[in-house]
Coordinates of C-alpha atoms and ligand atoms in Angstrom, one line a residue:
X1 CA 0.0 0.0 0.0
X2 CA 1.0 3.9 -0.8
X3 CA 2.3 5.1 2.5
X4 CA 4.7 7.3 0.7
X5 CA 6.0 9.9 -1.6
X6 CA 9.6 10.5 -3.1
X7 CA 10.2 14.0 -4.5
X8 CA 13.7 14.6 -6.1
X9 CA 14.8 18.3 -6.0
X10 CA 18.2 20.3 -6.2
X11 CA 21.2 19.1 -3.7
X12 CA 21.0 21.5 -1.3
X13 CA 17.3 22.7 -1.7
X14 CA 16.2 19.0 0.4
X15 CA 14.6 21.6 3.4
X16 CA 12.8 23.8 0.9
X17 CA 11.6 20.8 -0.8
X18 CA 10.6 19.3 2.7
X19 CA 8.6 22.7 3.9
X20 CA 6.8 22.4 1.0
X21 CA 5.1 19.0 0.8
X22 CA 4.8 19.2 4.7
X23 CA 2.3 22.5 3.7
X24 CA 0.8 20.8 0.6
X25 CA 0.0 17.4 2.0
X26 CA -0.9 19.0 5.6
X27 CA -3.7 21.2 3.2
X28 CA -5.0 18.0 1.7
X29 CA -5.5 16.4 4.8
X30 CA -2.5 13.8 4.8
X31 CA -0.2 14.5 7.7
X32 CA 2.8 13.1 7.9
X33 CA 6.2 13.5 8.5
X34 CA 9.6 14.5 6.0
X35 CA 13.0 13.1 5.7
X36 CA 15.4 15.3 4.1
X37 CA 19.1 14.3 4.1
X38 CA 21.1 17.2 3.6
X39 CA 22.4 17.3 -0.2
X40 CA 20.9 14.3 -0.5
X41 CA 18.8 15.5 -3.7
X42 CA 15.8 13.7 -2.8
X43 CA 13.3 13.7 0.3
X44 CA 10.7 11.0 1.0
X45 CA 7.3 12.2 2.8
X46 CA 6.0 9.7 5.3
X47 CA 1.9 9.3 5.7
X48 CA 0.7 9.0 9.5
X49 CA -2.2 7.3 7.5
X50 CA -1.7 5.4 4.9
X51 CA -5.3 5.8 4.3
X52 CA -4.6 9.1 3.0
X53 CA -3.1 8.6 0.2
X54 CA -5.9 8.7 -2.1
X55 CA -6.3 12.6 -1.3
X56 CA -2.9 13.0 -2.3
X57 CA -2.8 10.4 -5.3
X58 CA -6.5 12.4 -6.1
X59 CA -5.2 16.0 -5.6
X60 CA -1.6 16.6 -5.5
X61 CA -0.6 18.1 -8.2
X62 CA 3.2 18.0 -9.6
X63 CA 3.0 21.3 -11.5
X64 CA 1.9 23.3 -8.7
X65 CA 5.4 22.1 -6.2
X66 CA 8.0 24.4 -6.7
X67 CA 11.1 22.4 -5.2
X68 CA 10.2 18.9 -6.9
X69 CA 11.6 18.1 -9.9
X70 CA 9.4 14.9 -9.5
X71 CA 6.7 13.4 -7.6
X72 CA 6.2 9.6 -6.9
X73 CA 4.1 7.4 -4.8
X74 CA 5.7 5.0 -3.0
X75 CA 5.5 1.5 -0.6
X76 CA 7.6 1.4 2.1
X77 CA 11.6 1.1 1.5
X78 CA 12.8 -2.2 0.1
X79 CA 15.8 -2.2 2.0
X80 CA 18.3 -5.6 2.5
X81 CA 18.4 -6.7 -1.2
X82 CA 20.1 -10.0 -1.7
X83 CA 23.3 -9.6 -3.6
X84 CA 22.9 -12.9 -5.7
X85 CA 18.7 -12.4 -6.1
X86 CA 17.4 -8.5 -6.0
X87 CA 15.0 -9.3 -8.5
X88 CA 13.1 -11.7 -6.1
X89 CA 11.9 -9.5 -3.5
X90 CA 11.6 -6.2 -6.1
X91 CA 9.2 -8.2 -7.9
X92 CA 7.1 -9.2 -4.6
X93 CA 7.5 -5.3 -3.9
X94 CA 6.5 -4.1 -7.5
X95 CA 2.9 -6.5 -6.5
X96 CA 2.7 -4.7 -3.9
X97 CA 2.7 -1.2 -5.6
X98 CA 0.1 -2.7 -7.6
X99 CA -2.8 -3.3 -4.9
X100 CA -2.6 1.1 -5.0
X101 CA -1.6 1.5 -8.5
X102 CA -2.3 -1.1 -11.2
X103 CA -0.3 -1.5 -14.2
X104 CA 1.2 -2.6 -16.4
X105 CA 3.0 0.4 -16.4
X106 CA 4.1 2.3 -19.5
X107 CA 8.1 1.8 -18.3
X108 CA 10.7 1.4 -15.3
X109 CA 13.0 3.7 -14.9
X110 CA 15.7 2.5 -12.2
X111 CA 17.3 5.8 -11.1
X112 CA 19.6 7.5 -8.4
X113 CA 19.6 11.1 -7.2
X114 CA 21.4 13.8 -8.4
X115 CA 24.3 13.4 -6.5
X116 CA 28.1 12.5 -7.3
X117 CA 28.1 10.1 -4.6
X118 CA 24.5 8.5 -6.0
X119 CA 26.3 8.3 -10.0
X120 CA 28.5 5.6 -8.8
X121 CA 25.5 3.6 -8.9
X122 CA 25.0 3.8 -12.2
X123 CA 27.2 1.2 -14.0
X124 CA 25.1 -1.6 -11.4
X125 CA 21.6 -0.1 -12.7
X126 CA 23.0 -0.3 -16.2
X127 CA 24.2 -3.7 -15.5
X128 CA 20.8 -4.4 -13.7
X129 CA 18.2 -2.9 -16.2
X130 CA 18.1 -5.7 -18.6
X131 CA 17.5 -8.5 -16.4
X132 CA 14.8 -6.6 -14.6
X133 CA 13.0 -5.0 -16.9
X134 CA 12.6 -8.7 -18.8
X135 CA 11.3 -10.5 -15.5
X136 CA 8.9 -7.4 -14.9
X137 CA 7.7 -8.5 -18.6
X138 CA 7.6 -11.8 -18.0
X139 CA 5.3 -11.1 -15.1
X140 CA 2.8 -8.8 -17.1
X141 CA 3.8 -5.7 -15.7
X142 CA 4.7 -3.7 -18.9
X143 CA 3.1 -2.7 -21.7
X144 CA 5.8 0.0 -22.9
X145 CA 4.8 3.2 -24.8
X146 CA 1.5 3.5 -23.8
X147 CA 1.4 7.1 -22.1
X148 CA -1.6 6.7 -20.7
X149 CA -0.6 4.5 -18.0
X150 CA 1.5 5.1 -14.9
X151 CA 5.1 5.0 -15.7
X152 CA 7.1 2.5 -12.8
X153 CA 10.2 3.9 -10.7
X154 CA 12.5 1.6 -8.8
X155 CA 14.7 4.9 -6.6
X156 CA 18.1 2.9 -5.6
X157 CA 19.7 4.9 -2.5
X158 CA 22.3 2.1 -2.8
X159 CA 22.4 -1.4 -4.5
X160 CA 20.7 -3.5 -1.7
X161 CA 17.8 -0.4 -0.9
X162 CA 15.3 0.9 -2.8
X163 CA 12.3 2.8 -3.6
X164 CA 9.6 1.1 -5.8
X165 CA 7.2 3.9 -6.7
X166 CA 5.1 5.0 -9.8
X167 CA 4.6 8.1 -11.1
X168 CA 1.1 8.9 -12.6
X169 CA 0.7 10.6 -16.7
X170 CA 0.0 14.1 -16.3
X171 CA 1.1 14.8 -12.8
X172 CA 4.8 13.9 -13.4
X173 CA 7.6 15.2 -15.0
X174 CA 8.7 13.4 -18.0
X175 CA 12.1 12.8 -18.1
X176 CA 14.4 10.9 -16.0
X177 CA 15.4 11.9 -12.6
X178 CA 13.0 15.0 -13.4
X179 CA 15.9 16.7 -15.5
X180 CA 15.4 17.7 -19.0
X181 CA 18.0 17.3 -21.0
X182 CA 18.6 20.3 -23.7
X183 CA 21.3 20.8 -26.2
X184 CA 23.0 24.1 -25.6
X185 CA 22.3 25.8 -29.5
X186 CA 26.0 27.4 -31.0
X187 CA 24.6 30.6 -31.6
X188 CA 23.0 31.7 -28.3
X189 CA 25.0 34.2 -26.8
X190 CA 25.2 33.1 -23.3
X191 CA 24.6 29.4 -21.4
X192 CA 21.5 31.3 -19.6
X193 CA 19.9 30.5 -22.9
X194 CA 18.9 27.7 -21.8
X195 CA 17.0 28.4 -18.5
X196 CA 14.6 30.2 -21.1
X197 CA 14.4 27.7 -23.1
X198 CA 13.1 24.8 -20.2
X199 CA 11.0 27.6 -19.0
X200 CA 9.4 28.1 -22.1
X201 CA 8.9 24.2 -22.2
X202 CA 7.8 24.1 -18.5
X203 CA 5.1 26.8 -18.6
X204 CA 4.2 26.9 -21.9
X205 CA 4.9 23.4 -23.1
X206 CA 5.4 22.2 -26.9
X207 CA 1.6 22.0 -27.5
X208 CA 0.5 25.7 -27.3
X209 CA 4.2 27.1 -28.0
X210 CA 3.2 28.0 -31.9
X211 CA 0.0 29.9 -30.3
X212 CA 2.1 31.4 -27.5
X213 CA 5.7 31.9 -28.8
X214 CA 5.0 33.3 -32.5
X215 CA 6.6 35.4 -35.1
X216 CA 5.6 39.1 -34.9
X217 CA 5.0 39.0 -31.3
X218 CA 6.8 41.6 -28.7
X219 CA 9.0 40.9 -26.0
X220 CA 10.7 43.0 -23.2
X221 CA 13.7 41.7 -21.6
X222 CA 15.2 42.9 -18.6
X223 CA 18.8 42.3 -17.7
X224 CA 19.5 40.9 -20.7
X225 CA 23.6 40.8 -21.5
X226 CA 24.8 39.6 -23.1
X227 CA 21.7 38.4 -24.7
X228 CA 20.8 34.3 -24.3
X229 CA 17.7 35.2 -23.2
X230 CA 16.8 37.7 -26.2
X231 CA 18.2 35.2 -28.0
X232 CA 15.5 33.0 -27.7
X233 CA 12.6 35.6 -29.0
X234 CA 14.7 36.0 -32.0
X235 CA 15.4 33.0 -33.4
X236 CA 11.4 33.0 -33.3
X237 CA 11.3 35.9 -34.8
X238 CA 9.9 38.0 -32.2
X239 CA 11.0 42.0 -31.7
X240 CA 12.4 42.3 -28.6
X241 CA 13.6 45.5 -26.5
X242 CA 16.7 44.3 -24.6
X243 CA 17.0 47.2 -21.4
X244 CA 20.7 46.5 -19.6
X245 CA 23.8 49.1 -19.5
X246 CA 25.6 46.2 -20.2
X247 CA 26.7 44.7 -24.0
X248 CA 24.7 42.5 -25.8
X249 CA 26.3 40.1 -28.2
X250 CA 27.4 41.2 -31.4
X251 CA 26.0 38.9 -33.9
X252 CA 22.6 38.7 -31.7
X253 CA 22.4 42.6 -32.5
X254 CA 23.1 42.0 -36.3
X255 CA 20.2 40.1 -37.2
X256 CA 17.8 43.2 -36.6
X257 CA 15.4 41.9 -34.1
X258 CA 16.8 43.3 -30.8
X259 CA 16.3 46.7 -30.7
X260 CA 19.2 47.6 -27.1
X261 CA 17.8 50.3 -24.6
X262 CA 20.6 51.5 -22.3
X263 CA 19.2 52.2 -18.9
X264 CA 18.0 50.9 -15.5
X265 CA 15.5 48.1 -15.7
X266 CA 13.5 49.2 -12.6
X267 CA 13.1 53.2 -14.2
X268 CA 11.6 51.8 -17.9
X269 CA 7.9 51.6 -19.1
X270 CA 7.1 50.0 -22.6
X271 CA 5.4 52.7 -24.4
X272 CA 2.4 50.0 -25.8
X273 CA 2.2 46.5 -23.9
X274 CA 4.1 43.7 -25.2
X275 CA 3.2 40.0 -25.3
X276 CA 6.3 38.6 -23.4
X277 CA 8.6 40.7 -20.4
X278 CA 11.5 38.3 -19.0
X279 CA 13.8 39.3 -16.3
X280 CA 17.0 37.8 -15.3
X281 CA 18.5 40.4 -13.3
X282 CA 20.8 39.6 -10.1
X283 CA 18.3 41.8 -7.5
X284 CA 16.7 40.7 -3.8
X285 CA 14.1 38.8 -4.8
X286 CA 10.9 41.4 -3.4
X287 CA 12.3 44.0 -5.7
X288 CA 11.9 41.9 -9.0
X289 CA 8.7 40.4 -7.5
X290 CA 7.3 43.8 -6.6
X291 CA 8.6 45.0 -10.5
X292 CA 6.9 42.2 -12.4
X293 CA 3.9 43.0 -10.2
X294 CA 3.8 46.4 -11.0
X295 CA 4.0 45.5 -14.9
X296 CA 1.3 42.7 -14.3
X297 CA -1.4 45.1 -12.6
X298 CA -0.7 47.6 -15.7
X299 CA -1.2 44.9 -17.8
X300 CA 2.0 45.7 -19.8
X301 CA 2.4 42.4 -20.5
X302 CA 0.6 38.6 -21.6
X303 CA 3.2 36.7 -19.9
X304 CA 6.3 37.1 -18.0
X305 CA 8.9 34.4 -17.2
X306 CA 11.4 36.1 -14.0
X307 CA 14.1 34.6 -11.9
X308 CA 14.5 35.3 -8.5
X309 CA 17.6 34.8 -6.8
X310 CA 16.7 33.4 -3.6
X311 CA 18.7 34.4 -0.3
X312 CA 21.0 31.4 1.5
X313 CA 18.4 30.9 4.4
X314 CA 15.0 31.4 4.7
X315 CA 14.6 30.3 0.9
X316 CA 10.9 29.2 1.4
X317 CA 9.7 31.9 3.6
X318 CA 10.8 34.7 0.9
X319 CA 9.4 32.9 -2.1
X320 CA 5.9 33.2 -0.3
X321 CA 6.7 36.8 0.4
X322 CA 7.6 37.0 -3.0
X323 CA 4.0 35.3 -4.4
X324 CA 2.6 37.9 -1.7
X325 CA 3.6 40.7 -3.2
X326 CA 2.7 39.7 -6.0
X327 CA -0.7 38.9 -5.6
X328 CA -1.3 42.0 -4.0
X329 CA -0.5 44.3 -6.5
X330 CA -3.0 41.8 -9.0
X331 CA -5.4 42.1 -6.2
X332 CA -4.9 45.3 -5.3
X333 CA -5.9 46.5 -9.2
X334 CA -8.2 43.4 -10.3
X335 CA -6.1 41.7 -13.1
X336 CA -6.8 38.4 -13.0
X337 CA -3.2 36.0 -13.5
X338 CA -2.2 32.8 -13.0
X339 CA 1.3 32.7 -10.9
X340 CA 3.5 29.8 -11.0
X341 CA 6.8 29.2 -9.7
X342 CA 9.0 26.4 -10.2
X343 CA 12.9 25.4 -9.5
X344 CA 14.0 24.3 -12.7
X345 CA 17.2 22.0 -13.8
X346 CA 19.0 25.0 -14.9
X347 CA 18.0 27.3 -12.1
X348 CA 21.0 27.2 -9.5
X349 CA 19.8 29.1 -6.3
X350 CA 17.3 30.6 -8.3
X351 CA 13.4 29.7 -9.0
X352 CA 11.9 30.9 -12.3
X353 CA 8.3 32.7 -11.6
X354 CA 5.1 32.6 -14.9
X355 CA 3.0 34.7 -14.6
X356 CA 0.1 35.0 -17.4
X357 CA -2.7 37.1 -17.4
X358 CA -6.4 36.2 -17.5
X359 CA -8.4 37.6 -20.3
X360 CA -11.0 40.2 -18.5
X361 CA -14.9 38.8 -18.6
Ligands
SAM401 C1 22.5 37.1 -15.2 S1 22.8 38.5 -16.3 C2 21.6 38.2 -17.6 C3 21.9 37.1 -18.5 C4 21.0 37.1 -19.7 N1 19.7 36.6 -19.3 C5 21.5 36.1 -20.8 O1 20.8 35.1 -21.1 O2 22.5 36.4 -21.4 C6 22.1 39.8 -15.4 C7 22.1 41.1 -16.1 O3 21.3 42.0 -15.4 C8 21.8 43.3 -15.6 N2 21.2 44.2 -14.6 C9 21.3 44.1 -13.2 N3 20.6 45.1 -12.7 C10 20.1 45.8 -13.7 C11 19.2 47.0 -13.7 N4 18.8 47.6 -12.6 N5 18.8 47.4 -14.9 C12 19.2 46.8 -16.1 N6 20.0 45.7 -16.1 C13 20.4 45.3 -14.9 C14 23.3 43.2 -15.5 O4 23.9 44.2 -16.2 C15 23.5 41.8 -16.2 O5 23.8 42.0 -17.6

């Protein structure tokens, strides 16, 4: 039976990640208790109740955690694996999983955390995959490819313990170990490109990125040398205002879609609202909040992707203030927005916050 979840997150972001589903499963009604290893890159959630976990399996929802780069449900810890038969007791353990959550499942993933000391692991899993994945088939359990089905995790936190878990289609992320793996493009000006880019794919997602990413369109970006993130309206072909003392990259300016405003950020109004404003500026994290608030109450903008640099303590507690702010100003002038935040791979102390305005009834 469920009596568990595993969430990986960021080494060093295990507490944040804790706070978190401690608040979002206390809210559903499933009390329980964290374990967070410090740089561990993972934390497991423990249900008082066991009974509870069909609120969470009903109601938690992936998307809206901002430190879990993924969510599964778990039984309790396989721990004690034979050397000469693991298979043995992960199959009894994978029947378990399925009283909660029937298969077959669309794939098993064996994985480790995120961690250096976790990676040694991964010759064994290598070693280990083929012979598993073949008795799990020989048992019924897979019916690969099929995304409609829960996808099957089996967490190693060393070669005798481990995790067997699902994750559910829809409410998961879906790559391994919760980290997408993008190809840096030669052209972009700076390796910041790329947080755009898995923000664009986080919060807008391939499906409605040709209705929400599309030539023509306007975009403001704040902070922007030397350019990655300007980078990535261009090659869309949308016009973008880059606003930054600093220099933008050379061949970025050549192709004629950045148009360079030399100033500060926080003194510069659009004259005409744009479709996109993105900010990557090193700033305390209230000021940028209270900045991209301002901008979403004037409606100056459709959507706005924004980093905030979070402090070295107190991480959670000033992302809240952060969302607070923020939702006052909306409140305070009655634009309706959804606000999202997330840690993504390529944030490093940083969260990227999406906000997008509701059209007005
Ligand atoms: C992390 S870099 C941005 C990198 C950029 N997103 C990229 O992909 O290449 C931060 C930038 O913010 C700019 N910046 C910081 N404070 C600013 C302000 N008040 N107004 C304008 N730019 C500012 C800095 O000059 C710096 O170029």
């Amino acid at each position: 039976m469920i009596d568990s979840l595993v969430l990986y997150c960021r080494a060093g972001f295990e507490k944040e990640c804790a706070a978190e589903i401690c608040a979002r499963a206390g809210a559903l009604g499933a009390d329980g208790y964290a374990r967070a290893k410090p740089d561990s890159a993972y934390v497991s959630y423990h249900l008082h109740d066991p009974v509870a976990a069909g609120a969470l399996l009903a109601d938690l929802r992936w998307r809206q955690l901002i430190f879990a780069r993924q969510l599964l449900f778990a039984i309790p810890l396989v721990a004690e694996l034979p050397v000469g038969d693991r298979i043995t007791p992960l199959l009894a353990a994978v029947d378990r999983l399925h009283t909660s959550i029937s298969g077959p499942y669309a794939d098993v993933w064996l994985e480790t955390a995120d961690t250096n000391e976790a990676k040694e692991l991964s010759a064994f899993l290598k070693k280990f995959e083929k012979p598993f994945r073949s008795a799990l088939e020989k048992a019924g359990r897979l019916d690969t490819g099929k995304t409609t089905l829960p996808r099957l995790h089996v967490f190693f936190l060393g070669s005798g313990a481990a995790f067997v878990a699902a994750s559910l289609p829809g409410n998961a992320s879906d790559w391994p170990l919760g980290i997408p793996r993008l190809r840096m493009p030669r052209a972009a000006p700076s390796r910041s490109t790329l947080k755009l880019a898995e923000a664009f794919m986080e919060f807008v997602g391939n499906r409605n990125a040709g209705d929400r990413l599309r030539a023509g369109q306007t975009a403001v970006d704040l902070g922007a040398a030397p350019g990655g993130w300007s980078w990535q309206f261009a090659q869309r072909e949308i016009h973008v205002t880059a606003v930054d003392n600093g220099p933008l990259d050379k061949e970025l300016m050549a192709g004629g879609m950045v148009e360079h405003v030399r100033t500060d950020a926080f003194h510069w109004l659009p004259k005409r609202p744009v479709d996109w404003l993105v900010c990557d500026m090193v700033e305390k994290p209230a000021r940028v909040a209270a900045l991209v608030g301002d901008w979403a109450a004037a409606k100056l903008f459709k959507e706005a992707i924004f980093n905030l640099k979070l402090p070295m303590k107190k991480r959670y507690e000033e992302l809240e203030n952060c969302r607070a702010i923020i939702d006052g100003k909306l409140a305070g002038a009655e634009v309706e927005a959804k606000v999202r935040f997330k840690q993504l791979y390529h944030d490093r102390e940083e969260v990227t916050g999406h906000i997008r305005l509701l059209r007005s009834r």
